[in-house]
PDB file of C-alpha atoms in Angstrom:
ATOM      1  CA  MET A 288      -5.058-100.408 168.908  1.00 95.00           C
ATOM      2  CA  GLU A 289      -7.007 -99.660 165.657  1.00 97.00           C
ATOM      3  CA  ALA A 290      -8.759 -96.455 164.796  1.00 98.00           C
ATOM      4  CA  VAL A 291     -10.930 -95.536 161.683  1.00 98.00           C
ATOM      5  CA  ILE A 292     -11.153 -91.992 160.512  1.00 98.00           C
ATOM      6  CA  TYR A 293     -13.818 -91.167 157.911  1.00 98.00           C
ATOM      7  CA  ILE A 294     -12.841 -88.096 155.805  1.00 97.00           C
ATOM      8  CA  CYS A 295     -15.815 -86.524 154.155  1.00 93.00           C
ATOM      9  CA  HIS A 296     -15.597 -83.700 151.599  1.00 89.00           C
ATOM     10  CA  GLY A 297     -17.283 -80.978 153.588  1.00 84.00           C
ATOM     11  CA  SER A 298     -19.834 -78.276 152.633  1.00 84.00           C
ATOM     12  CA  ARG A 299     -20.775 -74.657 153.601  1.00 81.00           C
ATOM     13  CA  LEU A 300     -24.152 -75.959 154.603  1.00 82.00           C
ATOM     14  CA  GLU A 301     -24.632 -77.012 158.189  1.00 84.00           C
ATOM     15  CA  GLU A 302     -27.294 -79.490 156.946  1.00 86.00           C
ATOM     16  CA  ALA A 303     -24.676 -81.270 154.863  1.00 84.00           C
ATOM     17  CA  LYS A 304     -22.423 -81.660 157.875  1.00 85.00           C
ATOM     18  CA  HIS A 305     -25.307 -83.172 159.910  1.00 89.00           C
ATOM     19  CA  GLU A 306     -25.995 -85.624 157.033  1.00 92.00           C
ATOM     20  CA  SER A 307     -22.275 -86.685 157.042  1.00 92.00           C
ATOM     21  CA  PHE A 308     -22.288 -87.453 160.712  1.00 92.00           C
ATOM     22  CA  THR A 309     -25.588 -89.283 160.474  1.00 94.00           C
ATOM     23  CA  LEU A 310     -24.295 -91.510 157.658  1.00 95.00           C
ATOM     24  CA  ILE A 311     -20.994 -92.299 159.302  1.00 96.00           C
ATOM     25  CA  ASP A 312     -22.742 -93.125 162.631  1.00 96.00           C
ATOM     26  CA  LYS A 313     -24.712 -95.808 160.761  1.00 96.00           C
ATOM     27  CA  VAL A 314     -21.415 -97.152 159.401  1.00 97.00           C
ATOM     28  CA  LYS A 315     -19.754 -97.235 162.717  1.00 97.00           C
ATOM     29  CA  LYS A 316     -22.360 -99.481 164.153  1.00 96.00           C
ATOM     30  CA  ASN A 317     -21.216-102.225 161.627  1.00 97.00           C
ATOM     31  CA  ILE A 318     -17.489-101.847 162.324  1.00 97.00           C
ATOM     32  CA  SER A 319     -15.923-103.613 165.255  1.00 95.00           C
ATOM     33  CA  VAL A 320     -13.338-100.920 166.091  1.00 96.00           C
ATOM     34  CA  ALA A 321     -13.579 -99.028 169.293  1.00 94.00           C
ATOM     35  CA  ILE A 322     -12.208 -95.787 168.058  1.00 98.00           C
ATOM     36  CA  GLN A 323     -13.990 -94.205 165.077  1.00 98.00           C
ATOM     37  CA  GLU A 324     -14.088 -90.582 164.197  1.00 97.00           C
ATOM     38  CA  THR A 325     -15.357 -88.317 161.313  1.00 96.00           C
ATOM     39  CA  CYS A 326     -13.552 -85.387 159.863  1.00 96.00           C
ATOM     40  CA  PHE A 327     -13.639 -83.191 156.685  1.00 95.00           C
ATOM     41  CA  LEU A 328     -11.411 -82.401 153.868  1.00 92.00           C
ATOM     42  CA  GLU A 329     -12.365 -78.804 153.616  1.00 88.00           C
ATOM     43  CA  LEU A 330     -15.030 -76.193 154.519  1.00 80.00           C
ATOM     44  CA  GLN A 331     -15.825 -77.763 157.820  1.00 85.00           C
ATOM     45  CA  GLN A 332     -14.211 -78.807 161.077  1.00 91.00           C
ATOM     46  CA  PRO A 333     -12.701 -80.987 162.443  1.00 94.00           C
ATOM     47  CA  ASP A 334      -9.969 -81.524 159.865  1.00 96.00           C
ATOM     48  CA  LEU A 335      -7.834 -84.571 159.602  1.00 97.00           C
ATOM     49  CA  ALA A 336      -4.834 -83.261 161.614  1.00 97.00           C
ATOM     50  CA  GLU A 337      -7.109 -82.587 164.578  1.00 97.00           C
ATOM     51  CA  THR A 338      -8.755 -85.978 164.212  1.00 98.00           C
ATOM     52  CA  VAL A 339      -5.548 -87.879 163.975  1.00 98.00           C
ATOM     53  CA  ARG A 340      -4.316 -86.191 167.209  1.00 98.00           C
ATOM     54  CA  LYS A 341      -7.511 -87.111 168.919  1.00 98.00           C
ATOM     55  CA  VAL A 342      -7.304 -90.872 168.031  1.00 98.00           C
ATOM     56  CA  VAL A 343      -3.600 -91.050 168.741  1.00 98.00           C
ATOM     57  CA  ASN A 344      -4.236 -89.572 172.164  1.00 98.00           C
ATOM     58  CA  GLN A 345      -6.812 -92.274 172.710  1.00 97.00           C
ATOM     59  CA  GLY A 346      -4.063 -94.891 172.066  1.00 97.00           C
ATOM     60  CA  ALA A 347      -4.436 -95.698 168.385  1.00 98.00           C
ATOM     61  CA  THR A 348      -1.328 -97.305 166.899  1.00 97.00           C
ATOM     62  CA  LYS A 349      -2.982 -98.263 163.516  1.00 97.00           C
ATOM     63  CA  VAL A 350      -5.225 -95.641 161.827  1.00 97.00           C
ATOM     64  CA  PHE A 351      -7.347 -96.420 158.818  1.00 97.00           C
ATOM     65  CA  ILE A 352      -8.142 -93.282 156.694  1.00 97.00           C
ATOM     66  CA  MET A 353     -11.361 -93.859 154.767  1.00 97.00           C
ATOM     67  CA  PRO A 354     -12.218 -91.217 151.998  1.00 97.00           C
ATOM     68  CA  ILE A 355     -16.019 -90.761 151.841  1.00 95.00           C
ATOM     69  CA  LEU A 356     -15.934 -89.835 148.259  1.00 94.00           C
ATOM     70  CA  LEU A 357     -17.875 -91.233 145.337  1.00 94.00           C
ATOM     71  CA  LEU A 358     -14.986 -91.412 142.854  1.00 91.00           C
ATOM     72  CA  THR A 359     -11.211 -91.533 142.853  1.00 83.00           C
ATOM     73  CA  ALA A 360      -9.990 -88.128 141.513  1.00 83.00           C
ATOM     74  CA  GLY A 361      -7.809 -85.306 142.680  1.00 78.00           C
ATOM     75  CA  HIS A 362      -8.949 -85.333 146.347  1.00 83.00           C
ATOM     76  CA  ALA A 363      -8.493 -89.083 146.777  1.00 89.00           C
ATOM     77  CA  LYS A 364      -5.312 -89.374 144.679  1.00 90.00           C
ATOM     78  CA  LYS A 365      -3.459 -86.373 145.864  1.00 89.00           C
ATOM     79  CA  ASP A 366      -5.001 -84.123 148.539  1.00 92.00           C
ATOM     80  CA  ILE A 367      -5.733 -86.812 151.109  1.00 95.00           C
ATOM     81  CA  PRO A 368      -2.472 -88.690 150.591  1.00 95.00           C
ATOM     82  CA  ASP A 369      -0.503 -85.496 151.016  1.00 95.00           C
ATOM     83  CA  MET A 370      -2.396 -84.906 154.345  1.00 95.00           C
ATOM     84  CA  ILE A 371      -1.665 -88.426 155.512  1.00 97.00           C
ATOM     85  CA  GLU A 372       2.013 -88.053 154.722  1.00 96.00           C
ATOM     86  CA  LYS A 373       2.105 -85.058 157.037  1.00 96.00           C
ATOM     87  CA  GLU A 374       0.507 -87.021 159.868  1.00 97.00           C
ATOM     88  CA  ARG A 375       2.814 -89.964 159.321  1.00 96.00           C
ATOM     89  CA  ASN A 376       5.714 -87.607 159.739  1.00 96.00           C
ATOM     90  CA  LYS A 377       4.221 -86.352 162.978  1.00 97.00           C
ATOM     91  CA  TYR A 378       3.571 -89.795 164.359  1.00 97.00           C
ATOM     92  CA  PRO A 379       6.321 -92.203 163.069  1.00 96.00           C
ATOM     93  CA  ALA A 380       5.284 -94.909 165.521  1.00 97.00           C
ATOM     94  CA  VAL A 381       1.688 -94.958 164.128  1.00 97.00           C
ATOM     95  CA  GLU A 382       0.825 -97.128 161.036  1.00 97.00           C
ATOM     96  CA  PHE A 383      -1.532 -95.315 158.629  1.00 97.00           C
ATOM     97  CA  VAL A 384      -3.554 -97.357 156.117  1.00 96.00           C
ATOM     98  CA  TYR A 385      -5.488 -95.439 153.362  1.00 96.00           C
ATOM     99  CA  GLY A 386      -8.626 -97.048 152.088  1.00 96.00           C
ATOM    100  CA  ARG A 387     -10.347 -96.330 148.762  1.00 94.00           C
ATOM    101  CA  ALA A 388     -13.316 -94.264 147.717  1.00 95.00           C
ATOM    102  CA  ILE A 389     -16.694 -95.766 146.803  1.00 95.00           C
ATOM    103  CA  GLU A 390     -15.805 -95.963 142.999  1.00 94.00           C
ATOM    104  CA  VAL A 391     -17.895 -97.924 140.591  1.00 96.00           C
ATOM    105  CA  ASP A 392     -20.189-100.345 142.492  1.00 97.00           C
ATOM    106  CA  GLN A 393     -23.347-102.171 141.469  1.00 97.00           C
ATOM    107  CA  LYS A 394     -24.918-101.202 144.816  1.00 97.00           C
ATOM    108  CA  MET A 395     -24.475 -97.537 143.928  1.00 97.00           C
ATOM    109  CA  VAL A 396     -26.054 -98.142 140.540  1.00 98.00           C
ATOM    110  CA  ASP A 397     -29.047 -99.914 142.282  1.00 97.00           C
ATOM    111  CA  ILE A 398     -29.486 -96.666 144.337  1.00 97.00           C
ATOM    112  CA  LEU A 399     -29.843 -94.628 141.170  1.00 97.00           C
ATOM    113  CA  ALA A 400     -32.374 -97.077 139.858  1.00 97.00           C
ATOM    114  CA  ASP A 401     -34.332 -96.779 143.188  1.00 97.00           C
ATOM    115  CA  ARG A 402     -34.065 -92.964 142.984  1.00 97.00           C
ATOM    116  CA  ILE A 403     -35.525 -92.925 139.484  1.00 97.00           C
ATOM    117  CA  LYS A 404     -38.373 -95.270 140.447  1.00 95.00           C
ATOM    118  CA  ALA A 405     -39.146 -93.210 143.539  1.00 95.00           C
ATOM    119  CA  CYS A 406     -39.268 -90.003 141.463  1.00 94.00           C
ATOM    120  CA  THR A 407     -41.870 -91.234 138.905  1.00 93.00           C
ATOM    121  CA  ASP A 408     -43.852 -94.290 137.902  1.00 89.00           C
ATOM    122  CA  ASN A 409     -44.050 -93.088 134.406  1.00 90.00           C
ATOM    123  CA  LEU A 410     -40.637 -92.858 132.820  1.00 92.00           C
ATOM    124  CA  GLU A 411     -41.959 -93.353 129.273  1.00 88.00           C
ATOM    125  CA  GLU A 412     -40.427 -90.798 126.762  1.00 88.00           C
ATOM    126  CA  MET A 413     -38.324 -89.263 129.451  1.00 96.00           C
ATOM    127  CA  ASP A 414     -34.537 -88.780 129.139  1.00 97.00           C
ATOM    128  CA  VAL A 415     -32.407 -89.431 132.275  1.00 98.00           C
ATOM    129  CA  LEU A 416     -29.591 -87.037 132.966  1.00 98.00           C
ATOM    130  CA  LEU A 417     -26.956 -88.249 135.488  1.00 98.00           C
ATOM    131  CA  VAL A 418     -25.298 -85.155 137.040  1.00 97.00           C
ATOM    132  CA  GLY A 419     -21.819 -85.687 138.535  1.00 94.00           C
ATOM    133  CA  ARG A 420     -19.712 -83.193 140.530  1.00 91.00           C
ATOM    134  CA  GLY A 421     -17.129 -83.261 137.736  1.00 87.00           C
ATOM    135  CA  SER A 422     -13.341 -83.662 137.616  1.00 87.00           C
ATOM    136  CA  SER A 423     -10.343 -82.828 135.613  1.00 85.00           C
ATOM    137  CA  ASP A 424      -9.271 -86.445 136.293  1.00 86.00           C
ATOM    138  CA  VAL A 425      -9.989 -88.568 133.181  1.00 89.00           C
ATOM    139  CA  SER A 426     -10.423 -91.776 135.146  1.00 89.00           C
ATOM    140  CA  ALA A 427     -13.236 -90.168 137.189  1.00 89.00           C
ATOM    141  CA  VAL A 428     -14.986 -89.220 133.950  1.00 91.00           C
ATOM    142  CA  LYS A 429     -14.506 -92.671 132.612  1.00 93.00           C
ATOM    143  CA  ASP A 430     -15.922 -94.136 135.834  1.00 95.00           C
ATOM    144  CA  THR A 431     -18.935 -91.950 135.534  1.00 95.00           C
ATOM    145  CA  GLU A 432     -19.469 -93.231 132.011  1.00 95.00           C
ATOM    146  CA  ARG A 433     -19.254 -96.824 133.380  1.00 96.00           C
ATOM    147  CA  ILE A 434     -21.982 -95.993 135.936  1.00 97.00           C
ATOM    148  CA  VAL A 435     -24.218 -94.535 133.200  1.00 97.00           C
ATOM    149  CA  SER A 436     -23.629 -97.782 131.164  1.00 97.00           C
ATOM    150  CA  MET A 437     -24.607 -99.918 134.099  1.00 97.00           C
ATOM    151  CA  LEU A 438     -27.660 -97.869 134.687  1.00 97.00           C
ATOM    152  CA  ARG A 439     -28.802 -98.274 131.099  1.00 96.00           C
ATOM    153  CA  ALA A 440     -29.201-101.947 131.791  1.00 95.00           C
ATOM    154  CA  HIS A 441     -31.983-101.019 134.280  1.00 93.00           C
ATOM    155  CA  PHE A 442     -33.758 -98.726 131.847  1.00 96.00           C
ATOM    156  CA  PRO A 443     -32.873 -99.822 128.277  1.00 95.00           C
ATOM    157  CA  GLN A 444     -35.868 -97.968 126.706  1.00 94.00           C
ATOM    158  CA  ASN A 445     -34.595 -94.616 127.898  1.00 96.00           C
ATOM    159  CA  GLN A 446     -31.929 -92.209 126.755  1.00 97.00           C
ATOM    160  CA  ILE A 447     -29.447 -91.873 129.678  1.00 97.00           C
ATOM    161  CA  ASP A 448     -26.678 -89.262 129.543  1.00 97.00           C
ATOM    162  CA  LYS A 449     -24.044 -87.883 131.840  1.00 96.00           C
ATOM    163  CA  CYS A 450     -23.070 -84.272 132.477  1.00 96.00           C
ATOM    164  CA  PHE A 451     -21.136 -82.434 135.174  1.00 95.00           C
ATOM    165  CA  LEU A 452     -21.355 -79.429 137.410  1.00 94.00           C
ATOM    166  CA  ALA A 453     -17.783 -78.405 137.015  1.00 88.00           C
ATOM    167  CA  ALA A 454     -14.404 -79.288 135.428  1.00 82.00           C
ATOM    168  CA  SER A 455     -15.710 -81.799 132.904  1.00 89.00           C
ATOM    169  CA  GLN A 456     -17.862 -81.793 129.731  1.00 93.00           C
ATOM    170  CA  PRO A 457     -20.700 -81.647 128.948  1.00 95.00           C
ATOM    171  CA  LYS A 458     -21.824 -79.034 131.554  1.00 96.00           C
ATOM    172  CA  PHE A 459     -25.132 -79.554 133.292  1.00 97.00           C
ATOM    173  CA  GLU A 460     -26.994 -76.351 132.585  1.00 97.00           C
ATOM    174  CA  PRO A 461     -26.496 -75.956 128.900  1.00 97.00           C
ATOM    175  CA  PHE A 462     -26.975 -79.706 128.373  1.00 97.00           C
ATOM    176  CA  LEU A 463     -30.201 -79.731 130.204  1.00 98.00           C
ATOM    177  CA  LEU A 464     -31.411 -76.555 128.499  1.00 97.00           C
ATOM    178  CA  GLU A 465     -30.688 -78.070 125.087  1.00 97.00           C
ATOM    179  CA  LYS A 466     -32.987 -81.080 125.971  1.00 97.00           C
ATOM    180  CA  VAL A 467     -35.608 -78.692 127.253  1.00 97.00           C
ATOM    181  CA  GLU A 468     -35.451 -76.610 124.094  1.00 96.00           C
ATOM    182  CA  GLN A 469     -35.944 -79.822 122.076  1.00 96.00           C
ATOM    183  CA  SER A 470     -39.281 -80.274 124.087  1.00 95.00           C
ATOM    184  CA  LYS A 471     -37.917 -83.303 125.852  1.00 96.00           C
ATOM    185  CA  SER A 472     -39.032 -84.264 129.403  1.00 97.00           C
ATOM    186  CA  VAL A 473     -36.050 -85.064 131.641  1.00 98.00           C
ATOM    187  CA  LEU A 474     -35.426 -86.763 134.992  1.00 98.00           C
ATOM    188  CA  VAL A 475     -32.303 -85.164 136.577  1.00 98.00           C
ATOM    189  CA  LEU A 476     -30.360 -87.682 138.714  1.00 97.00           C
ATOM    190  CA  PRO A 477     -27.735 -86.048 140.975  1.00 97.00           C
ATOM    191  CA  TYR A 478     -24.724 -88.360 141.651  1.00 96.00           C
ATOM    192  CA  LEU A 479     -23.959 -86.613 144.923  1.00 95.00           C
ATOM    193  CA  LEU A 480     -23.691 -88.101 148.434  1.00 93.00           C
ATOM    194  CA  PHE A 481     -25.188 -85.253 150.443  1.00 90.00           C
ATOM    195  CA  THR A 482     -27.134 -82.072 150.089  1.00 86.00           C
ATOM    196  CA  GLY A 483     -25.106 -78.855 149.618  1.00 84.00           C
ATOM    197  CA  LEU A 484     -24.713 -75.904 147.388  1.00 87.00           C
ATOM    198  CA  LEU A 485     -24.429 -78.144 144.370  1.00 89.00           C
ATOM    199  CA  ASP A 486     -27.620 -79.969 144.983  1.00 91.00           C
ATOM    200  CA  LYS A 487     -29.438 -76.801 145.728  1.00 91.00           C
ATOM    201  CA  GLY A 488     -28.075 -75.173 142.613  1.00 95.00           C
ATOM    202  CA  ILE A 489     -29.428 -78.012 140.500  1.00 96.00           C
ATOM    203  CA  LYS A 490     -32.932 -77.529 142.043  1.00 96.00           C
ATOM    204  CA  GLU A 491     -32.817 -73.710 141.511  1.00 97.00           C
ATOM    205  CA  TYR A 492     -31.859 -74.058 137.889  1.00 97.00           C
ATOM    206  CA  ILE A 493     -34.619 -76.583 137.213  1.00 97.00           C
ATOM    207  CA  GLU A 494     -37.110 -74.282 138.797  1.00 96.00           C
ATOM    208  CA  SER A 495     -35.945 -71.419 136.470  1.00 97.00           C
ATOM    209  CA  LEU A 496     -36.679 -73.319 133.260  1.00 97.00           C
ATOM    210  CA  ASP A 497     -39.524 -72.261 130.977  1.00 95.00           C
ATOM    211  CA  LEU A 498     -41.328 -75.458 130.214  1.00 96.00           C
ATOM    212  CA  LYS A 499     -43.836 -76.160 127.430  1.00 95.00           C
ATOM    213  CA  GLU A 500     -47.184 -77.469 128.265  1.00 94.00           C
ATOM    214  CA  GLY A 501     -47.044 -81.176 129.349  1.00 92.00           C
ATOM    215  CA  GLN A 502     -43.267 -81.026 129.539  1.00 95.00           C
ATOM    216  CA  ARG A 503     -41.609 -82.327 132.757  1.00 95.00           C
ATOM    217  CA  VAL A 504     -38.237 -81.835 134.286  1.00 97.00           C
ATOM    218  CA  LEU A 505     -38.054 -83.923 137.528  1.00 97.00           C
ATOM    219  CA  LEU A 506     -35.334 -83.999 140.143  1.00 97.00           C
ATOM    220  CA  ALA A 507     -34.457 -87.212 141.939  1.00 96.00           C
ATOM    221  CA  ASP A 508     -33.029 -87.442 145.451  1.00 95.00           C
ATOM    222  CA  TYR A 509     -29.316 -87.546 145.926  1.00 95.00           C
ATOM    223  CA  LEU A 510     -27.602 -90.792 147.277  1.00 95.00           C
ATOM    224  CA  GLY A 511     -26.782 -90.449 150.933  1.00 86.00           C
ATOM    225  CA  HIS A 512     -30.004 -91.521 152.583  1.00 81.00           C
ATOM    226  CA  HIS A 513     -29.973 -94.875 150.896  1.00 94.00           C
ATOM    227  CA  PRO A 514     -28.955 -98.004 153.003  1.00 96.00           C
ATOM    228  CA  ASN A 515     -26.743 -99.192 150.178  1.00 97.00           C
ATOM    229  CA  VAL A 516     -24.351 -96.423 150.786  1.00 97.00           C
ATOM    230  CA  VAL A 517     -23.798 -97.737 154.282  1.00 97.00           C
ATOM    231  CA  GLU A 518     -23.273-101.187 153.014  1.00 97.00           C
ATOM    232  CA  VAL A 519     -20.589-100.052 150.511  1.00 97.00           C
ATOM    233  CA  LEU A 520     -18.767 -98.035 153.070  1.00 97.00           C
ATOM    234  CA  VAL A 521     -18.773-100.960 155.591  1.00 97.00           C
ATOM    235  CA  GLU A 522     -17.210-103.073 152.718  1.00 97.00           C
ATOM    236  CA  ARG A 523     -14.503-100.421 152.073  1.00 97.00           C
ATOM    237  CA  VAL A 524     -13.499-100.436 155.797  1.00 97.00           C
ATOM    238  CA  ALA A 525     -13.368-104.232 155.746  1.00 96.00           C
ATOM    239  CA  GLU A 526     -11.193-104.167 152.605  1.00 95.00           C
ATOM    240  CA  ALA A 527      -8.633-101.681 154.229  1.00 96.00           C
ATOM    241  CA  ARG A 528      -8.504-103.679 157.460  1.00 94.00           C
ATOM    242  CA  GLU A 529      -7.963-106.985 155.605  1.00 92.00           C
ATOM    243  CA  GLY A 530      -5.308-105.402 153.361  1.00 84.00           C
ATOM    244  CA  ALA A 531      -7.389-106.016 150.162  1.00 54.00           C
ATOM    245  CA  ASN A 532      -6.444-104.482 146.819  1.00 47.00           C
ATOM    246  CA  GLY A 533      -2.917-103.645 148.109  1.00 46.00           C
ATOM    247  CA  TYR A 534      -3.995-100.578 150.118  1.00 46.00           C
ATOM    248  CA  ALA A 535      -2.451-101.661 153.448  1.00 44.00           C
ATOM    249  CA  THR A 536       0.766-102.704 151.628  1.00 40.00           C
ATOM    250  CA  MET A 537       0.899 -99.432 149.706  1.00 42.00           C
ATOM    251  CA  ALA A 538       0.632 -97.530 152.988  1.00 44.00           C
ATOM    252  CA  LYS A 539       3.502 -99.528 154.496  1.00 42.00           C
ATOM    253  CA  ARG A 540       5.759 -99.024 151.571  1.00 38.00           C
ATOM    254  CA  SER A 541       5.356 -95.266 151.673  1.00 38.00           C
ATOM    255  CA  SER A 542       5.929 -95.011 155.399  1.00 35.00           C
TER     256      SER A 542
END
């Protein structure tokens, strides 16, 4: 019997946990698997070990672990695989298949374009600043640049830059401040799935800025409410179940 476990990052904010469950509930409705559960990587419960125990007790013999992460970095490459390995050792009769993160996808770029358009109908002479969580993983930074490049195709007349909240350069606060000091108007575009301390920190920093007359710094919505997120996650589950991109094979080799 198959089971799907969706592992979200987690947040100290209860609102973010609620958003995670709401999003995954929408995904579940499009997946023809009887056993589907949501857990968290850190900061919230339930964790993966508790959730694996739950689905195995329900009779699962093949478990698909789906990382609900925007990019493939340390959590996706090391932390979650290490957790899965521990569960594999506990349940040698169960097959574990590890799916992939959202990664670079045109549907996600389309969300960003929608977020920009919803934020203002006058983007003229505004810079756009895509704000990522940040990672020490070089490939994640490169993927962010790919996303920015794809977004530029939607708005070729605007300056579009990337920045990060942690672990990568350039950092959000000084980068935005530099633009503000140059008297530029800026639309800040969070590349975050859910609300949380990071999203709230962005908002608080924007509100603290001393703007000149006529200058604007706008904050677009984060990603998680958009129907495209559900579509992409449904596709990722289908990939894992069909053994696309070598994920199922990889899981079997390491078992």
